[in-house]
């Protein structure tokens, strides 16, 4: 089991940038694919991005491709999501999750990102 | 993109009831389907993957079935802790979640 804690959310103006972090604990952080998933309250979760265990491969949902960048530092057991050119429809709770492929076994508690002027 | 449609959107039930939730995929996803439970203010929790494999620690009153495009999650005898929202997720091609089924108290 991997324990995860997100940080970095907040209120940001449209067009702005924000970097989310996800701190992991446990000795197996570096073995897992890691994901970002977002959820608007009252709606279903939406997968955003994933990165493989050594950080050499990443993929993105079409809605964030070219604007968001996922990365990880296994030595620090930390996952990142750099979010640029933010839009109102990026407003959501952002969760990090560890997975075997796209099955999401462990989740953080989430961090709220609000894009508004 | 593969679309996932859950039914019903809301389900009212009593403790002890047998509850079934359906999830339909817009194209075949073989058995690459997971189910999650979410309670208010909390992250989703994995219940099941590969359509019918129970995650460690999940009570055996939960079961899953289906393949291709139609899947079900069944709770054999609803317990007080089971009132929550349930989501299906396909992971055959990228990842898509359903819109959720809220199980509330009748």
PDB file of C-alpha atoms in Angstrom:
ATOM      1  CA  UNK A   1       0.000   0.000   0.000  1.00  0.00           C
ATOM      2  CA  UNK A   2       1.182   3.494  -0.886  1.00  0.00           C
ATOM      3  CA  UNK A   3       0.009   6.466   1.160  1.00  0.00           C
ATOM      4  CA  UNK A   4      -0.361   9.661  -0.843  1.00  0.00           C
ATOM      5  CA  UNK A   5      -0.889  13.325   0.020  1.00  0.00           C
ATOM      6  CA  UNK A   6      -1.513  16.072  -2.519  1.00  0.00           C
ATOM      7  CA  UNK A   7      -0.684  19.741  -2.135  1.00  0.00           C
ATOM      8  CA  UNK A   8      -0.479  22.854  -4.253  1.00  0.00           C
ATOM      9  CA  UNK A   9      -4.106  23.514  -5.070  1.00  0.00           C
ATOM     10  CA  UNK A  10      -5.743  26.890  -4.761  1.00  0.00           C
ATOM     11  CA  UNK A  11      -7.413  29.756  -6.576  1.00  0.00           C
ATOM     12  CA  UNK A  12      -5.785  30.777  -9.841  1.00  0.00           C
ATOM     13  CA  UNK A  13      -6.832  33.150 -12.604  1.00  0.00           C
ATOM     14  CA  UNK A  14      -7.591  31.863 -16.108  1.00  0.00           C
ATOM     15  CA  UNK A  15      -4.416  31.564 -18.128  1.00  0.00           C
ATOM     16  CA  UNK A  16      -2.325  31.043 -15.018  1.00  0.00           C
ATOM     17  CA  UNK A  17      -0.092  28.165 -13.944  1.00  0.00           C
ATOM     18  CA  UNK A  18      -0.046  25.908 -10.926  1.00  0.00           C
ATOM     19  CA  UNK A  19       2.063  22.946  -9.866  1.00  0.00           C
ATOM     20  CA  UNK A  20       0.526  20.164  -7.845  1.00  0.00           C
ATOM     21  CA  UNK A  21       2.623  17.789  -5.761  1.00  0.00           C
ATOM     22  CA  UNK A  22       1.826  14.367  -4.407  1.00  0.00           C
ATOM     23  CA  UNK A  23       4.039  13.030  -1.640  1.00  0.00           C
ATOM     24  CA  UNK A  24       4.173   9.272  -1.282  1.00  0.00           C
ATOM     25  CA  UNK A  25       5.245   7.100   1.588  1.00  0.00           C
ATOM     26  CA  UNK A  26       6.335   3.522   1.677  1.00  0.00           C
ATOM     27  CA  UNK A  27       9.145   1.694  -0.025  1.00  0.00           C
ATOM     28  CA  UNK A  28       7.182   0.787  -3.153  1.00  0.00           C
ATOM     29  CA  UNK A  29       6.463   4.288  -4.539  1.00  0.00           C
ATOM     30  CA  UNK A  30       9.053   3.888  -7.283  1.00  0.00           C
ATOM     31  CA  UNK A  31       7.525   0.614  -8.460  1.00  0.00           C
ATOM     32  CA  UNK A  32       4.111   1.977  -9.343  1.00  0.00           C
ATOM     33  CA  UNK A  33       2.641   3.823 -12.273  1.00  0.00           C
ATOM     34  CA  UNK A  34       1.222   7.079 -10.935  1.00  0.00           C
ATOM     35  CA  UNK A  35      -1.838   8.961 -12.124  1.00  0.00           C
ATOM     36  CA  UNK A  36      -3.663  12.237 -11.760  1.00  0.00           C
ATOM     37  CA  UNK A  37      -7.448  12.082 -11.764  1.00  0.00           C
ATOM     38  CA  UNK A  38      -9.764  15.050 -11.341  1.00  0.00           C
ATOM     39  CA  UNK A  39     -13.352  15.300 -10.253  1.00  0.00           C
ATOM     40  CA  UNK A  40     -15.890  18.082 -10.295  1.00  0.00           C
ATOM     41  CA  UNK A  41     -18.087  17.710  -7.189  1.00  0.00           C
ATOM     42  CA  UNK A  42     -21.200  15.698  -8.074  1.00  0.00           C
ATOM     43  CA  UNK A  43     -19.652  14.300 -11.268  1.00  0.00           C
ATOM     44  CA  UNK A  44     -17.666  11.196 -12.098  1.00  0.00           C
ATOM     45  CA  UNK A  45     -13.878  11.146 -11.906  1.00  0.00           C
ATOM     46  CA  UNK A  46     -11.934  11.983 -15.039  1.00  0.00           C
ATOM     47  CA  UNK A  47      -8.503  10.553 -15.741  1.00  0.00           C
ATOM     48  CA  UNK A  48      -5.970  13.289 -16.505  1.00  0.00           C
ATOM     49  CA  UNK A  49      -2.513  11.798 -16.875  1.00  0.00           C
ATOM     50  CA  UNK A  50      -0.255   8.906 -15.959  1.00  0.00           C
ATOM     51  CA  UNK A  51       3.462   8.257 -15.759  1.00  0.00           C
ATOM     52  CA  UNK A  52       5.262   4.941 -15.649  1.00  0.00           C
ATOM     53  CA  UNK A  53       7.392   3.797 -12.738  1.00  0.00           C
ATOM     54  CA  UNK A  54      10.731   5.243 -13.875  1.00  0.00           C
ATOM     55  CA  UNK A  55       9.272   8.397 -15.409  1.00  0.00           C
ATOM     56  CA  UNK A  56      10.265   7.538 -18.973  1.00  0.00           C
ATOM     57  CA  UNK A  57       6.744   7.428 -20.397  1.00  0.00           C
ATOM     58  CA  UNK A  58       3.680   9.601 -19.863  1.00  0.00           C
ATOM     59  CA  UNK A  59       0.261   9.998 -21.388  1.00  0.00           C
ATOM     60  CA  UNK A  60      -2.471  12.602 -21.140  1.00  0.00           C
ATOM     61  CA  UNK A  61      -6.161  13.090 -21.677  1.00  0.00           C
ATOM     62  CA  UNK A  62      -6.874  15.098 -24.836  1.00  0.00           C
ATOM     63  CA  UNK A  63      -8.379  17.890 -22.734  1.00  0.00           C
ATOM     64  CA  UNK A  64      -5.038  18.665 -21.058  1.00  0.00           C
ATOM     65  CA  UNK A  65      -2.515  17.583 -23.693  1.00  0.00           C
ATOM     66  CA  UNK A  66      -0.022  20.349 -24.405  1.00  0.00           C
ATOM     67  CA  UNK A  67      -0.979  22.262 -21.243  1.00  0.00           C
ATOM     68  CA  UNK A  68      -0.236  19.827 -18.396  1.00  0.00           C
ATOM     69  CA  UNK A  69       2.999  17.939 -17.687  1.00  0.00           C
ATOM     70  CA  UNK A  70       3.320  15.014 -15.312  1.00  0.00           C
ATOM     71  CA  UNK A  71       6.660  14.133 -13.738  1.00  0.00           C
ATOM     72  CA  UNK A  72       8.038  12.276 -10.763  1.00  0.00           C
ATOM     73  CA  UNK A  73      11.072  12.217  -8.502  1.00  0.00           C
ATOM     74  CA  UNK A  74      11.404   8.711  -7.102  1.00  0.00           C
ATOM     75  CA  UNK A  75      14.226   9.709  -4.759  1.00  0.00           C
ATOM     76  CA  UNK A  76      11.836  12.174  -3.137  1.00  0.00           C
ATOM     77  CA  UNK A  77       8.827   9.847  -3.571  1.00  0.00           C
ATOM     78  CA  UNK A  78       6.961  12.734  -5.130  1.00  0.00           C
ATOM     79  CA  UNK A  79       4.694  13.072  -8.152  1.00  0.00           C
ATOM     80  CA  UNK A  80       4.050  16.408  -9.862  1.00  0.00           C
ATOM     81  CA  UNK A  81       1.527  17.930 -12.218  1.00  0.00           C
ATOM     82  CA  UNK A  82       2.526  21.188 -13.876  1.00  0.00           C
ATOM     83  CA  UNK A  83      -0.613  22.889 -15.125  1.00  0.00           C
ATOM     84  CA  UNK A  84      -0.293  25.803 -17.573  1.00  0.00           C
ATOM     85  CA  UNK A  85      -2.843  27.889 -19.483  1.00  0.00           C
ATOM     86  CA  UNK A  86      -5.487  27.007 -16.941  1.00  0.00           C
ATOM     87  CA  UNK A  87      -9.137  27.366 -17.910  1.00  0.00           C
ATOM     88  CA  UNK A  88     -12.357  27.535 -15.927  1.00  0.00           C
ATOM     89  CA  UNK A  89     -13.200  23.964 -16.915  1.00  0.00           C
ATOM     90  CA  UNK A  90     -10.005  22.753 -15.197  1.00  0.00           C
ATOM     91  CA  UNK A  91     -11.681  23.566 -11.883  1.00  0.00           C
ATOM     92  CA  UNK A  92     -11.928  20.337  -9.890  1.00  0.00           C
ATOM     93  CA  UNK A  93     -10.539  18.308  -7.035  1.00  0.00           C
ATOM     94  CA  UNK A  94      -7.306  16.735  -8.237  1.00  0.00           C
ATOM     95  CA  UNK A  95      -6.325  13.334  -6.890  1.00  0.00           C
ATOM     96  CA  UNK A  96      -3.089  11.460  -7.309  1.00  0.00           C
ATOM     97  CA  UNK A  97      -3.344   7.691  -7.373  1.00  0.00           C
ATOM     98  CA  UNK A  98      -1.016   4.752  -7.687  1.00  0.00           C
ATOM     99  CA  UNK A  99      -1.875   2.044 -10.105  1.00  0.00           C
ATOM    100  CA  UNK A 100      -1.135  -1.208 -11.774  1.00  0.00           C
ATOM    101  CA  UNK A 101      -1.646   0.056 -15.266  1.00  0.00           C
ATOM    102  CA  UNK A 102      -4.879   2.048 -15.089  1.00  0.00           C
ATOM    103  CA  UNK A 103      -6.356   0.238 -12.073  1.00  0.00           C
ATOM    104  CA  UNK A 104      -6.084   2.791  -9.274  1.00  0.00           C
ATOM    105  CA  UNK A 105      -5.292   1.056  -6.004  1.00  0.00           C
ATOM    106  CA  UNK A 106      -4.391   3.880  -3.662  1.00  0.00           C
ATOM    107  CA  UNK A 107      -5.574   7.498  -3.751  1.00  0.00           C
ATOM    108  CA  UNK A 108      -4.643  10.693  -1.977  1.00  0.00           C
ATOM    109  CA  UNK A 109      -7.240  12.882  -0.277  1.00  0.00           C
ATOM    110  CA  UNK A 110      -7.327  15.381  -3.137  1.00  0.00           C
ATOM    111  CA  UNK A 111      -6.513  19.062  -3.578  1.00  0.00           C
ATOM    112  CA  UNK A 112      -8.966  21.629  -4.925  1.00  0.00           C
ATOM    113  CA  UNK A 113      -8.017  23.740  -7.919  1.00  0.00           C
ATOM    114  CA  UNK A 114     -10.309  26.672  -8.688  1.00  0.00           C
ATOM    115  CA  UNK A 115      -9.749  28.635 -11.887  1.00  0.00           C
ATOM    116  CA  UNK A 116     -11.623  31.904 -11.703  1.00  0.00           C
ATOM    117  CA  UNK A 117     -11.098  35.620 -12.120  1.00  0.00           C
TER     118      UNK A 117
ATOM    119  CA  UNK B   1     -13.310   7.591 -26.771  1.00  0.00           C
ATOM    120  CA  UNK B   2     -15.084   4.800 -24.910  1.00  0.00           C
ATOM    121  CA  UNK B   3     -18.155   6.021 -23.035  1.00  0.00           C
ATOM    122  CA  UNK B   4     -19.347   4.352 -19.837  1.00  0.00           C
ATOM    123  CA  UNK B   5     -23.012   4.566 -18.853  1.00  0.00           C
ATOM    124  CA  UNK B   6     -24.243   3.498 -15.432  1.00  0.00           C
ATOM    125  CA  UNK B   7     -27.792   2.744 -14.381  1.00  0.00           C
ATOM    126  CA  UNK B   8     -29.600   3.688 -12.335  1.00  0.00           C
ATOM    127  CA  UNK B   9     -28.216   7.108 -11.395  1.00  0.00           C
ATOM    128  CA  UNK B  10     -29.756   6.810  -7.948  1.00  0.00           C
ATOM    129  CA  UNK B  11     -30.901   3.720  -6.117  1.00  0.00           C
ATOM    130  CA  UNK B  12     -32.866   3.779  -2.870  1.00  0.00           C
ATOM    131  CA  UNK B  13     -32.508   0.643  -0.776  1.00  0.00           C
ATOM    132  CA  UNK B  14     -32.716  -0.712   2.743  1.00  0.00           C
ATOM    133  CA  UNK B  15     -30.192  -2.549   4.880  1.00  0.00           C
ATOM    134  CA  UNK B  16     -30.246  -6.212   3.886  1.00  0.00           C
ATOM    135  CA  UNK B  17     -31.417  -5.583   0.308  1.00  0.00           C
ATOM    136  CA  UNK B  18     -29.711  -7.122  -2.692  1.00  0.00           C
ATOM    137  CA  UNK B  19     -28.518  -4.297  -4.919  1.00  0.00           C
ATOM    138  CA  UNK B  20     -27.402  -4.435  -8.544  1.00  0.00           C
ATOM    139  CA  UNK B  21     -25.747  -1.644 -10.523  1.00  0.00           C
ATOM    140  CA  UNK B  22     -25.232  -1.871 -14.281  1.00  0.00           C
ATOM    141  CA  UNK B  23     -22.434  -0.370 -16.345  1.00  0.00           C
ATOM    142  CA  UNK B  24     -22.449  -0.374 -20.139  1.00  0.00           C
ATOM    143  CA  UNK B  25     -19.505   0.422 -22.412  1.00  0.00           C
ATOM    144  CA  UNK B  26     -19.917   2.044 -25.827  1.00  0.00           C
ATOM    145  CA  UNK B  27     -17.680  -0.673 -27.318  1.00  0.00           C
ATOM    146  CA  UNK B  28     -16.185  -3.924 -26.123  1.00  0.00           C
ATOM    147  CA  UNK B  29     -13.701  -3.584 -23.292  1.00  0.00           C
ATOM    148  CA  UNK B  30     -13.235  -7.334 -22.722  1.00  0.00           C
ATOM    149  CA  UNK B  31     -13.024  -7.607 -18.925  1.00  0.00           C
ATOM    150  CA  UNK B  32     -10.983  -4.457 -18.362  1.00  0.00           C
ATOM    151  CA  UNK B  33     -13.397  -2.936 -15.891  1.00  0.00           C
ATOM    152  CA  UNK B  34     -12.993  -1.737 -12.306  1.00  0.00           C
ATOM    153  CA  UNK B  35     -15.498  -0.613  -9.682  1.00  0.00           C
ATOM    154  CA  UNK B  36     -14.923   2.074  -7.050  1.00  0.00           C
ATOM    155  CA  UNK B  37     -16.862   3.236  -4.007  1.00  0.00           C
ATOM    156  CA  UNK B  38     -16.824   6.889  -2.974  1.00  0.00           C
ATOM    157  CA  UNK B  39     -18.177   8.506   0.158  1.00  0.00           C
ATOM    158  CA  UNK B  40     -18.776  12.275   0.497  1.00  0.00           C
ATOM    159  CA  UNK B  41     -15.555  14.252   0.841  1.00  0.00           C
ATOM    160  CA  UNK B  42     -13.382  11.186   0.324  1.00  0.00           C
ATOM    161  CA  UNK B  43     -11.390   9.746  -2.551  1.00  0.00           C
ATOM    162  CA  UNK B  44     -12.737   6.786  -4.489  1.00  0.00           C
ATOM    163  CA  UNK B  45     -11.797   3.372  -3.138  1.00  0.00           C
ATOM    164  CA  UNK B  46     -11.067   0.404  -5.398  1.00  0.00           C
ATOM    165  CA  UNK B  47     -13.512  -2.468  -4.909  1.00  0.00           C
ATOM    166  CA  UNK B  48     -12.929  -4.699  -7.873  1.00  0.00           C
ATOM    167  CA  UNK B  49     -10.895  -5.017 -11.060  1.00  0.00           C
ATOM    168  CA  UNK B  50     -10.887  -7.159 -14.179  1.00  0.00           C
ATOM    169  CA  UNK B  51     -14.677  -7.142 -13.841  1.00  0.00           C
ATOM    170  CA  UNK B  52     -14.897  -9.716 -11.069  1.00  0.00           C
ATOM    171  CA  UNK B  53     -11.663  -9.798  -9.019  1.00  0.00           C
ATOM    172  CA  UNK B  54     -12.256  -8.489  -5.514  1.00  0.00           C
ATOM    173  CA  UNK B  55      -9.594  -6.143  -4.156  1.00  0.00           C
ATOM    174  CA  UNK B  56      -7.938  -7.355  -0.945  1.00  0.00           C
ATOM    175  CA  UNK B  57      -9.951  -6.464   2.116  1.00  0.00           C
ATOM    176  CA  UNK B  58     -13.226  -5.799   0.299  1.00  0.00           C
ATOM    177  CA  UNK B  59     -16.127  -7.763   1.827  1.00  0.00           C
ATOM    178  CA  UNK B  60     -17.349 -10.787  -0.077  1.00  0.00           C
ATOM    179  CA  UNK B  61     -20.888  -9.375  -0.257  1.00  0.00           C
ATOM    180  CA  UNK B  62     -19.580  -7.389  -3.232  1.00  0.00           C
ATOM    181  CA  UNK B  63     -19.373  -9.237  -6.525  1.00  0.00           C
ATOM    182  CA  UNK B  64     -18.910  -8.295 -10.141  1.00  0.00           C
ATOM    183  CA  UNK B  65     -19.728  -9.910 -13.451  1.00  0.00           C
ATOM    184  CA  UNK B  66     -19.816  -9.263 -17.167  1.00  0.00           C
ATOM    185  CA  UNK B  67     -17.571  -8.925 -20.177  1.00  0.00           C
ATOM    186  CA  UNK B  68     -17.639  -7.141 -23.479  1.00  0.00           C
ATOM    187  CA  UNK B  69     -19.998  -4.198 -23.064  1.00  0.00           C
ATOM    188  CA  UNK B  70     -22.259  -5.033 -20.107  1.00  0.00           C
ATOM    189  CA  UNK B  71     -21.210  -5.356 -16.490  1.00  0.00           C
ATOM    190  CA  UNK B  72     -22.852  -5.530 -13.084  1.00  0.00           C
ATOM    191  CA  UNK B  73     -21.843  -4.824  -9.512  1.00  0.00           C
ATOM    192  CA  UNK B  74     -23.928  -6.666  -6.933  1.00  0.00           C
ATOM    193  CA  UNK B  75     -24.088  -6.153  -3.194  1.00  0.00           C
ATOM    194  CA  UNK B  76     -25.706  -9.289  -1.817  1.00  0.00           C
ATOM    195  CA  UNK B  77     -26.915  -7.806   1.478  1.00  0.00           C
ATOM    196  CA  UNK B  78     -26.594  -4.043   1.801  1.00  0.00           C
ATOM    197  CA  UNK B  79     -24.884  -2.863   4.989  1.00  0.00           C
ATOM    198  CA  UNK B  80     -24.960   0.612   6.577  1.00  0.00           C
ATOM    199  CA  UNK B  81     -21.366   1.243   5.439  1.00  0.00           C
ATOM    200  CA  UNK B  82     -22.346   0.617   1.803  1.00  0.00           C
ATOM    201  CA  UNK B  83     -24.421   3.767   1.321  1.00  0.00           C
ATOM    202  CA  UNK B  84     -22.168   5.626  -1.095  1.00  0.00           C
ATOM    203  CA  UNK B  85     -21.662   6.434  -4.772  1.00  0.00           C
ATOM    204  CA  UNK B  86     -20.282   3.724  -7.035  1.00  0.00           C
ATOM    205  CA  UNK B  87     -18.317   4.273 -10.245  1.00  0.00           C
ATOM    206  CA  UNK B  88     -17.259   1.901 -12.979  1.00  0.00           C
ATOM    207  CA  UNK B  89     -14.053   2.532 -14.914  1.00  0.00           C
ATOM    208  CA  UNK B  90     -12.900   1.024 -18.192  1.00  0.00           C
ATOM    209  CA  UNK B  91      -9.178   0.620 -18.749  1.00  0.00           C
ATOM    210  CA  UNK B  92      -9.167  -1.189 -22.073  1.00  0.00           C
ATOM    211  CA  UNK B  93      -8.289   1.986 -23.960  1.00  0.00           C
ATOM    212  CA  UNK B  94      -6.909   4.744 -21.757  1.00  0.00           C
ATOM    213  CA  UNK B  95      -9.356   5.211 -18.880  1.00  0.00           C
ATOM    214  CA  UNK B  96     -12.954   6.401 -18.597  1.00  0.00           C
ATOM    215  CA  UNK B  97     -15.263   6.467 -15.601  1.00  0.00           C
ATOM    216  CA  UNK B  98     -19.023   6.215 -15.519  1.00  0.00           C
ATOM    217  CA  UNK B  99     -21.151   9.031 -14.155  1.00  0.00           C
ATOM    218  CA  UNK B 100     -21.882   7.198 -10.912  1.00  0.00           C
ATOM    219  CA  UNK B 101     -24.714   5.459  -9.073  1.00  0.00           C
ATOM    220  CA  UNK B 102     -25.683   6.855  -5.705  1.00  0.00           C
ATOM    221  CA  UNK B 103     -27.022   4.266  -3.273  1.00  0.00           C
ATOM    222  CA  UNK B 104     -29.065   5.981  -0.609  1.00  0.00           C
ATOM    223  CA  UNK B 105     -31.342   4.972   2.218  1.00  0.00           C
ATOM    224  CA  UNK B 106     -34.932   4.160   1.311  1.00  0.00           C
TER     225      UNK B 106
END
